[in-house]
Short mmCIF file of C-alpha atoms in Angstrom, two decimals:
data_model
loop_
_atom_site.label_atom_id
_atom_site.label_comp_id
_atom_site.label_asym_id
_atom_site.label_seq_id
_atom_site.Cartn_x
_atom_site.Cartn_y
_atom_site.Cartn_z
CA MET A 214 153.27 84.12 98.82
CA ASN A 215 154.64 82.24 95.88
CA CYS A 216 151.86 79.76 95.42
CA HIS A 217 148.86 80.31 93.23
CA GLU A 218 146.18 82.62 94.41
CA ASP A 219 143.82 79.78 93.51
CA ILE A 220 145.06 77.75 96.45
CA ILE A 221 144.46 80.58 98.91
CA GLU A 222 141.01 81.04 97.41
CA TYR A 223 140.33 77.34 98.02
CA MET A 224 141.47 77.75 101.62
CA HIS A 225 138.88 80.48 102.12
CA ASP A 226 136.22 78.41 100.41
CA TYR A 227 137.14 75.54 102.71
CA LEU A 228 136.81 77.75 105.79
CA ASP A 229 133.49 79.05 104.48
CA GLU A 230 132.39 75.41 104.11
CA ASP A 231 131.64 76.26 100.55
CA ILE A 232 134.18 74.22 98.57
CA THR A 233 133.57 71.75 95.75
CA SER A 234 134.99 68.27 96.28
CA GLU A 235 137.14 68.84 93.20
CA HIS A 236 138.77 71.95 94.68
CA GLN A 237 139.10 70.29 98.05
CA GLU A 238 141.08 67.49 96.43
CA ILE A 239 143.37 69.99 94.70
CA LEU A 240 143.88 71.84 97.99
CA ARG A 241 144.60 68.65 99.91
CA SER A 242 147.19 67.35 97.49
CA HIS A 243 148.82 70.77 97.23
CA LEU A 244 149.13 71.12 100.99
CA GLN A 245 150.88 67.76 101.15
CA THR A 246 153.63 69.00 98.86
CA CYS A 247 153.92 72.72 99.73
CA SER A 248 155.05 73.50 103.29
CA GLU A 249 154.68 77.22 102.75
CA CYS A 250 150.99 76.84 101.98
CA ARG A 251 150.59 74.42 104.85
CA GLU A 252 151.98 77.05 107.22
CA TYR A 253 149.70 79.70 105.70
CA PHE A 254 146.65 77.49 106.06
CA HIS A 255 147.57 76.67 109.64
CA GLU A 256 147.93 80.36 110.54
CA MET A 257 144.57 81.15 109.07
CA LYS A 258 142.83 78.35 110.95
CA LYS A 259 144.57 79.41 114.14
CA ALA A 260 143.40 83.02 113.70
CA VAL A 261 139.82 81.85 113.30
CA ALA A 262 140.08 79.54 116.31
CA LEU A 263 141.49 82.34 118.45
CA VAL A 264 138.70 84.70 117.48
CA GLN A 265 136.13 82.02 118.20
CA SER A 266 137.74 81.24 121.54
CA THR A 267 137.00 84.66 122.99
CA SER A 268 134.68 83.65 125.78
CA HIS A 269 131.08 84.56 125.34
CA ILE A 270 130.46 87.51 127.55
CA LYS A 271 127.14 88.30 129.12
CA ALA A 272 125.22 91.55 129.35
CA PRO A 273 125.16 93.17 132.81
CA ASP A 274 122.39 92.01 135.17
CA ASP A 275 120.50 95.29 135.17
CA PHE A 276 120.60 95.55 131.37
CA THR A 277 116.91 94.83 130.72
CA ALA A 278 115.74 97.13 133.51
CA ARG A 279 117.83 99.96 132.11
CA VAL A 280 116.48 99.45 128.60
CA MET A 281 112.92 99.46 129.91
CA ALA A 282 113.57 102.70 131.81
CA GLN A 283 114.70 104.34 128.59
CA LEU A 284 111.63 103.40 126.56
CA PRO A 285 109.43 106.32 125.63
CA LYS A 286 106.20 106.58 127.58
CA GLU A 287 103.38 104.58 126.07
CA LYS A 288 101.70 106.32 123.20
CA LYS A 289 98.77 108.59 123.96
CA GLN A 290 96.57 106.49 121.75
CA VAL A 291 97.19 103.47 123.93
CA GLY A 292 96.72 105.55 127.05
CA ALA A 293 93.40 106.87 125.75
CA LYS A 294 92.23 103.38 124.88
CA ARG A 295 93.06 102.19 128.34
CA TRP A 296 91.29 105.21 129.85
CA PHE A 297 88.16 104.42 127.88
CA LYS A 298 88.31 100.85 129.09
CA GLN A 299 88.68 101.95 132.70
CA HIS A 300 85.90 104.58 132.58
CA PRO A 301 83.04 103.01 130.62
CA LEU A 302 80.43 105.32 132.14
CA LEU A 303 82.26 108.53 131.22
CA THR A 304 82.95 107.09 127.79
CA ALA A 305 79.26 106.38 127.29
CA ALA A 306 78.33 109.85 128.56
CA SER A 307 80.78 111.66 126.28
CA LEU A 308 79.72 109.52 123.34
CA PHE A 309 76.11 110.44 124.08
CA ILE A 310 76.94 114.15 124.13
CA VAL A 311 78.83 113.91 120.85
CA LEU A 312 76.01 112.09 119.07
CA MET A 313 73.39 114.34 120.64
CA THR A 314 75.15 117.52 119.54
CA GLY A 315 75.58 116.07 116.07
CA SER A 316 71.93 115.17 115.68
CA VAL A 317 70.73 118.51 117.06
CA PHE A 318 72.96 120.41 114.65
CA SER A 319 71.77 118.35 111.74
CA THR A 320 68.15 119.14 112.65
CA TYR A 321 69.14 122.80 112.86
CA ASN A 322 70.37 122.68 109.28
CA GLU A 323 67.26 120.92 108.09
CA ASP A 324 65.00 123.46 109.80
CA GLN A 325 66.01 126.52 107.82
CA GLN A 326 62.59 126.70 106.20
CA PHE A 327 59.59 128.58 107.44
CA SER A 328 57.48 126.47 109.67
CA VAL A 329 54.84 126.93 112.28
CA SER A 330 53.11 124.72 114.80
CA LYS A 331 49.83 123.51 113.45
CA GLN A 332 47.10 125.06 115.51
CA PRO A 333 43.52 125.87 114.61
CA ASN A 334 42.60 129.56 114.19
CA LEU A 335 46.08 130.50 112.89
CA ILE A 336 46.35 132.50 109.67
CA VAL A 337 49.53 132.34 107.62
CA GLU A 338 50.35 135.24 105.27
CA GLY A 339 53.60 134.69 103.44
CA GLU A 340 56.08 134.16 106.27
CA THR A 341 54.01 135.87 108.89
CA VAL A 342 51.75 134.00 111.23
CA ILE A 343 48.73 135.87 112.51
CA VAL A 344 46.69 135.12 115.58
CA PRO A 345 43.49 136.83 114.47
CA GLU A 346 41.70 139.34 116.65
CA GLY A 347 39.00 137.81 118.79
CA LYS A 348 40.26 134.25 118.31
CA THR A 349 41.93 132.07 120.88
CA VAL A 350 44.70 129.57 120.11
CA GLU A 351 44.93 126.79 122.65
CA GLY A 352 48.40 125.36 123.00
CA ASP A 353 51.98 126.48 122.28
CA ILE A 354 53.03 128.13 119.05
CA ILE A 355 56.50 127.76 117.56
CA VAL A 356 57.38 129.81 114.50
CA GLN A 357 60.61 129.14 112.62
CA ASN A 358 62.15 131.55 110.12
CA GLY A 359 59.10 133.78 110.16
CA ASP A 360 57.32 136.42 112.20
CA ILE A 361 54.22 136.26 114.31
CA ARG A 362 51.65 138.96 114.90
CA ILE A 363 49.45 138.39 117.88
CA GLU A 364 46.14 140.20 117.73
CA GLY A 365 44.09 137.61 119.56
CA GLN A 366 44.73 135.35 122.54
CA VAL A 367 47.20 132.46 122.96
CA ASP A 368 46.71 130.00 125.79
CA GLY A 369 50.27 128.76 125.89
CA ASP A 370 53.89 129.75 125.08
CA VAL A 371 54.97 131.56 121.95
CA THR A 372 58.43 130.88 120.58
CA VAL A 373 59.87 132.64 117.52
CA ILE A 374 63.03 131.26 115.98
CA ASN A 375 64.89 133.55 113.57
CA GLY A 376 61.96 135.93 113.43
CA GLN A 377 60.14 138.57 115.38
CA GLN A 378 56.94 138.76 117.28
CA TYR A 379 54.62 141.75 117.17
CA MET A 380 52.11 142.09 119.91
CA ALA A 381 48.99 144.05 119.11
CA ALA A 382 47.29 146.05 121.87
CA ALA A 383 44.51 143.52 122.09
CA GLY A 384 46.90 140.55 121.92
CA ASN A 385 47.38 138.37 124.93
CA VAL A 386 49.65 135.39 125.64
CA THR A 387 49.15 133.44 128.80
CA GLY A 388 52.49 131.63 128.64
CA GLN A 389 56.01 132.88 127.90
CA ILE A 390 57.12 134.70 124.77
CA GLU A 391 60.58 133.90 123.50
CA GLU A 392 62.59 135.05 120.52
CA ILE A 393 65.52 132.92 119.49
CA ASP A 394 68.03 134.20 116.91
CA GLN A 395 71.28 132.47 117.36
CA ALA A 396 72.27 128.93 116.84
CA PHE A 397 73.36 128.37 120.38
CA GLU A 398 70.22 129.72 121.89
CA TRP A 399 68.35 127.60 119.44
CA LEU A 400 70.45 124.61 120.48
CA TRP A 401 69.68 125.25 124.11
CA PHE A 402 66.00 125.54 123.29
CA LYS A 403 66.12 122.33 121.31
CA ILE A 404 67.77 120.47 124.15
CA LYS A 405 65.26 121.84 126.65
CA HIS A 406 62.48 120.91 124.29
CA THR A 407 63.81 117.38 123.77
CA VAL A 408 64.25 116.84 127.48
CA LYS A 409 60.78 118.17 128.09
CA SER A 410 59.29 115.84 125.52
CA ILE A 411 61.12 112.94 127.14
CA VAL A 412 59.99 113.91 130.63
CA TYR A 413 56.45 114.88 129.62
CA PRO A 414 55.81 112.91 126.44
CA GLU A 415 52.16 113.96 126.18
CA ALA A 416 53.17 117.69 125.96
CA GLY A 417 55.43 116.92 123.00
CA GLU A 418 52.73 115.01 121.18
CA LYS A 419 50.26 117.86 121.49
CA SER A 420 52.34 120.30 119.49
CA GLY A 421 52.78 118.43 116.23
CA GLU A 422 55.05 120.36 113.90
CA GLU A 423 54.58 120.95 110.24
CA ASN A 424 57.04 122.21 107.70
CA MET B 24 111.64 80.76 119.18
CA GLU B 25 110.66 82.93 116.22
CA ALA B 26 106.98 82.14 116.83
CA LEU B 27 107.30 83.23 120.45
CA ILE B 28 109.08 86.43 119.42
CA LYS B 29 106.38 87.22 116.90
CA LYS B 30 103.72 86.76 119.54
CA ARG B 31 105.59 89.15 121.83
CA ILE B 32 105.99 91.67 119.01
CA ASN B 33 102.25 91.66 118.42
CA GLN B 34 101.75 92.35 122.11
CA VAL B 35 104.23 95.23 121.91
CA LEU B 36 102.37 96.60 118.89
CA LYS B 37 99.22 96.62 120.98
CA GLY B 38 101.03 98.79 123.51
CA ASP B 39 102.26 96.18 126.01
CA GLN B 40 105.72 97.32 127.08
CA ASN B 41 106.30 94.36 129.36
CA ALA B 42 106.26 92.01 126.37
CA PHE B 43 109.23 93.96 125.05
CA GLY B 44 111.08 93.23 128.28
CA GLU B 45 110.95 89.54 127.42
CA ILE B 46 112.39 90.23 123.98
CA VAL B 47 115.25 92.17 125.58
CA GLU B 48 115.94 89.25 127.96
CA LEU B 49 116.18 86.83 125.05
CA TYR B 50 118.58 88.88 122.94
CA LYS B 51 120.52 91.04 125.38
CA ASP B 52 123.61 88.83 125.53
CA LYS B 53 123.88 88.46 121.77
CA VAL B 54 123.44 92.16 121.12
CA PHE B 55 125.78 93.16 123.92
CA GLN B 56 128.39 90.70 122.68
CA LEU B 57 128.08 92.08 119.15
CA CYS B 58 128.56 95.66 120.34
CA PHE B 59 131.41 94.72 122.63
CA ARG B 60 133.34 92.91 119.92
CA MET B 61 132.74 95.75 117.50
CA LEU B 62 133.76 98.53 119.88
CA GLY B 63 136.16 96.76 122.22
CA ASN B 64 134.87 98.72 125.19
CA ARG B 65 132.42 97.39 127.73
CA HIS B 66 130.96 100.74 128.72
CA GLU B 67 130.33 101.92 125.18
CA ALA B 68 129.01 98.50 124.23
CA GLU B 69 126.44 98.67 127.00
CA ASP B 70 125.36 102.12 125.90
CA LEU B 71 124.93 101.14 122.29
CA ALA B 72 123.29 97.79 123.00
CA GLN B 73 120.69 99.58 125.10
CA GLU B 74 120.25 102.19 122.39
CA ALA B 75 119.71 99.38 119.85
CA PHE B 76 116.84 97.94 121.91
CA VAL B 77 115.26 101.34 122.43
CA ARG B 78 115.39 101.96 118.68
CA ALA B 79 113.91 98.56 117.99
CA PHE B 80 111.05 99.40 120.33
CA VAL B 81 110.41 102.82 118.82
CA ASN B 82 110.47 101.43 115.27
CA ILE B 83 108.75 98.14 115.99
CA HIS B 84 105.90 99.03 113.64
CA SER B 85 108.36 99.10 110.71
CA PHE B 86 109.50 95.53 111.46
CA LYS B 87 108.17 93.22 108.79
CA ILE B 88 106.68 90.19 110.46
CA ASN B 89 107.91 87.79 107.75
CA MET B 90 111.50 88.81 108.47
CA LYS B 91 113.69 87.14 111.04
CA PHE B 92 113.59 89.34 114.14
CA SER B 93 117.22 88.71 115.09
CA THR B 94 118.35 89.85 111.64
CA TRP B 95 116.47 93.09 112.04
CA LEU B 96 117.74 93.63 115.57
CA TYR B 97 121.37 92.87 114.65
CA ARG B 98 121.08 95.28 111.75
CA ILE B 99 120.08 98.08 114.11
CA ALA B 100 122.90 97.22 116.51
CA THR B 101 125.53 96.84 113.77
CA ASN B 102 124.58 100.14 112.16
CA LEU B 103 124.79 101.91 115.51
CA CYS B 104 128.27 100.46 116.10
CA ILE B 105 129.47 101.38 112.62
CA ASP B 106 128.14 104.92 113.03
CA ARG B 107 129.89 105.21 116.36
CA LEU B 108 133.18 103.94 114.90
CA ARG B 109 132.99 106.40 112.01
CA LYS B 110 132.22 109.33 114.26
CA LYS B 111 135.09 108.87 116.63
CA LYS B 112 137.96 108.46 114.23
CA PRO B 113 140.60 108.19 116.91
CA ASP B 114 142.80 111.24 117.20
CA TYR B 115 145.47 109.08 118.73
CA HIS B 116 146.27 105.56 117.70
CA LEU B 117 146.32 102.85 120.29
CA ASP B 118 149.39 101.41 118.64
CA ALA B 119 151.29 104.66 118.85
CA GLU B 120 154.02 104.58 121.44
CA VAL B 121 153.47 106.84 124.39
CA ALA B 122 155.92 109.72 124.15
CA GLY B 123 159.08 109.29 126.18
CA THR B 124 158.61 105.58 126.74
CA GLU B 125 159.92 102.62 124.95
CA GLY B 126 157.74 99.74 123.86
CA LEU B 127 154.87 101.14 125.83
CA ASN B 128 151.83 101.77 123.69
CA MET B 129 148.36 103.08 124.55
CA TYR B 130 147.03 99.59 125.27
CA SER B 131 149.00 99.50 128.46
CA GLN B 132 147.44 102.84 129.45
CA ILE B 133 143.91 101.53 129.30
CA ALA B 134 142.43 100.29 132.51
CA SER B 135 141.43 96.71 131.90
CA ASP B 136 137.70 97.23 132.38
CA THR B 137 136.72 94.89 129.63
CA LEU B 138 135.90 91.85 131.75
CA LYS B 139 134.31 91.37 135.15
CA PRO B 140 136.42 89.92 137.97
CA GLU B 141 134.37 86.72 138.16
CA GLU B 142 135.18 86.08 134.54
CA GLU B 143 138.86 86.23 135.25
CA VAL B 144 140.47 83.12 133.93
CA ALA B 145 144.00 82.16 133.12
CA SER B 146 143.47 83.07 129.51
CA LEU B 147 142.17 86.53 130.36
CA GLU B 148 145.20 88.26 128.98
CA LEU B 149 144.98 86.28 125.79
CA GLN B 150 141.31 87.12 125.46
CA GLU B 151 142.06 90.80 125.76
CA SER B 152 144.85 90.62 123.24
CA ILE B 153 142.61 88.87 120.75
CA GLN B 154 139.92 91.48 121.27
CA ALA B 155 142.54 94.16 120.71
CA GLU B 156 143.42 92.51 117.40
CA ILE B 157 139.75 92.39 116.38
CA THR B 158 139.44 96.07 117.25
CA LYS B 159 142.37 96.79 114.93
CA LEU B 160 140.51 95.46 111.92
CA PRO B 161 139.01 98.08 109.61
CA GLU B 162 135.34 98.52 110.41
CA LYS B 163 134.04 96.83 107.25
CA TYR B 164 136.03 93.65 107.93
CA ARG B 165 135.38 93.77 111.64
CA SER B 166 131.61 93.67 111.26
CA VAL B 167 131.63 90.57 109.03
CA ILE B 168 134.18 88.76 111.19
CA VAL B 169 132.24 89.47 114.38
CA LEU B 170 128.95 88.40 112.81
CA LYS B 171 130.49 85.24 111.37
CA TYR B 172 132.78 84.04 114.15
CA ILE B 173 131.34 85.54 117.32
CA GLU B 174 127.63 85.50 116.51
CA GLU B 175 128.07 82.43 114.28
CA LEU B 176 125.70 83.61 111.58
CA SER B 177 125.42 82.31 108.03
CA LEU B 178 126.65 84.31 105.05
CA LYS B 179 123.04 84.86 104.01
CA GLU B 180 122.10 86.30 107.40
CA ILE B 181 125.17 88.54 107.41
CA SER B 182 124.27 89.79 103.96
CA ASP B 183 120.73 90.57 105.20
CA ILE B 184 122.01 92.36 108.28
CA LEU B 185 124.54 94.50 106.43
CA ASP B 186 122.34 94.89 103.38
CA LEU B 187 125.20 93.73 101.16
CA PRO B 188 125.33 91.06 98.44
CA VAL B 189 126.54 87.64 99.66
CA GLY B 190 129.52 87.95 97.31
CA THR B 191 130.66 91.16 98.99
CA VAL B 192 130.25 89.60 102.43
CA LYS B 193 132.38 86.68 101.31
CA THR B 194 135.14 88.91 99.98
CA ARG B 195 135.17 90.91 103.20
CA ILE B 196 135.39 87.76 105.31
CA HIS B 197 138.33 86.61 103.21
CA ARG B 198 140.13 89.95 103.60
CA GLY B 199 139.31 90.03 107.30
CA ARG B 200 140.67 86.52 107.73
CA GLU B 201 143.87 87.47 105.89
CA ALA B 202 144.31 90.46 108.19
CA LEU B 203 143.69 88.35 111.28
CA ARG B 204 146.11 85.73 110.07
CA LYS B 205 148.86 88.32 109.84
CA GLN B 206 147.95 89.87 113.21
CA LEU B 207 147.57 86.62 115.13
CA ARG B 208 150.29 84.44 113.58
CA HIS B 209 152.68 84.94 116.52
CA PHE B 210 150.17 84.17 119.25
#
């Protein structure tokens, strides 16, 4: 190409529709005089037209179906969400269990101190609870983190959590005696106790606890 | 159009796969066309166009909602095509003459599977020859030429898709046009 590179640059600018009117004028007048450039310009426009003429082809009919078949399975998160929506009762039940367990455990942690059910006639020595000889305690006794020595009579159940019970020869308990050491037994006891107090509210009220 | 797409994308983000099906319907021809012109092979183009949509779906959370969706989608498709072209540096050249023959190159050995029978028109042969010439372009010119003249995108959009400055896109279009001029002058 003998002509200035400028002219070819203007041709490209023209085809990019990004030419100043000044340059366009220069290009136009040059093309009128230079047949070589005219031929060059024509070839370039023809090349573009040929490329543009390639008919617009379409994707195959089953294209979308095949893409959809290749998609990864829906995320578990979404699946779980949907499951929760479809099983509201089970969701509520499992939520209840989670919250229940949480609250029971938190009470377990709070209850690490010595405590005993408040009953008349009970004597407390350090961390040992004594049912004195000849006296009768009416109602249940629950001792936490301490021992109990029974020398008298208990009209009810005795439960010892994280402690031991000593029964004197004269001691007598009309209800059950239970020793609970481990967290899970304690948990089971707590659940039983809670259920009991829900089912028989008056029984729960009777045995007011004191830390 | 963009508003509709954005609505569908939000549905996809919430886990609705069917909404993605609508997006595929809207863009399948454009993406397929892009891949076909880049690769020059219908079968490979279908493979890669599908792959582009699957990738778009998997990475939909990384799509920035203020961006143009088509730009993002074309970028995925273009990158896939470029990767494919770089991987399979041809071990034989289509232009090379088949041994023991005269004037018979590899083009004549390829079954013409590029167009469906119902699309057969008088200019079919011409169409194929033009596609062959596009396929001859070096990959970096081919992508800009296809995006500009087949997909009819603006320089700015092409620069966004290829992640190149507008100036570079312009230069590549000029070089690509020069190459095409030489290749197509005798048509």
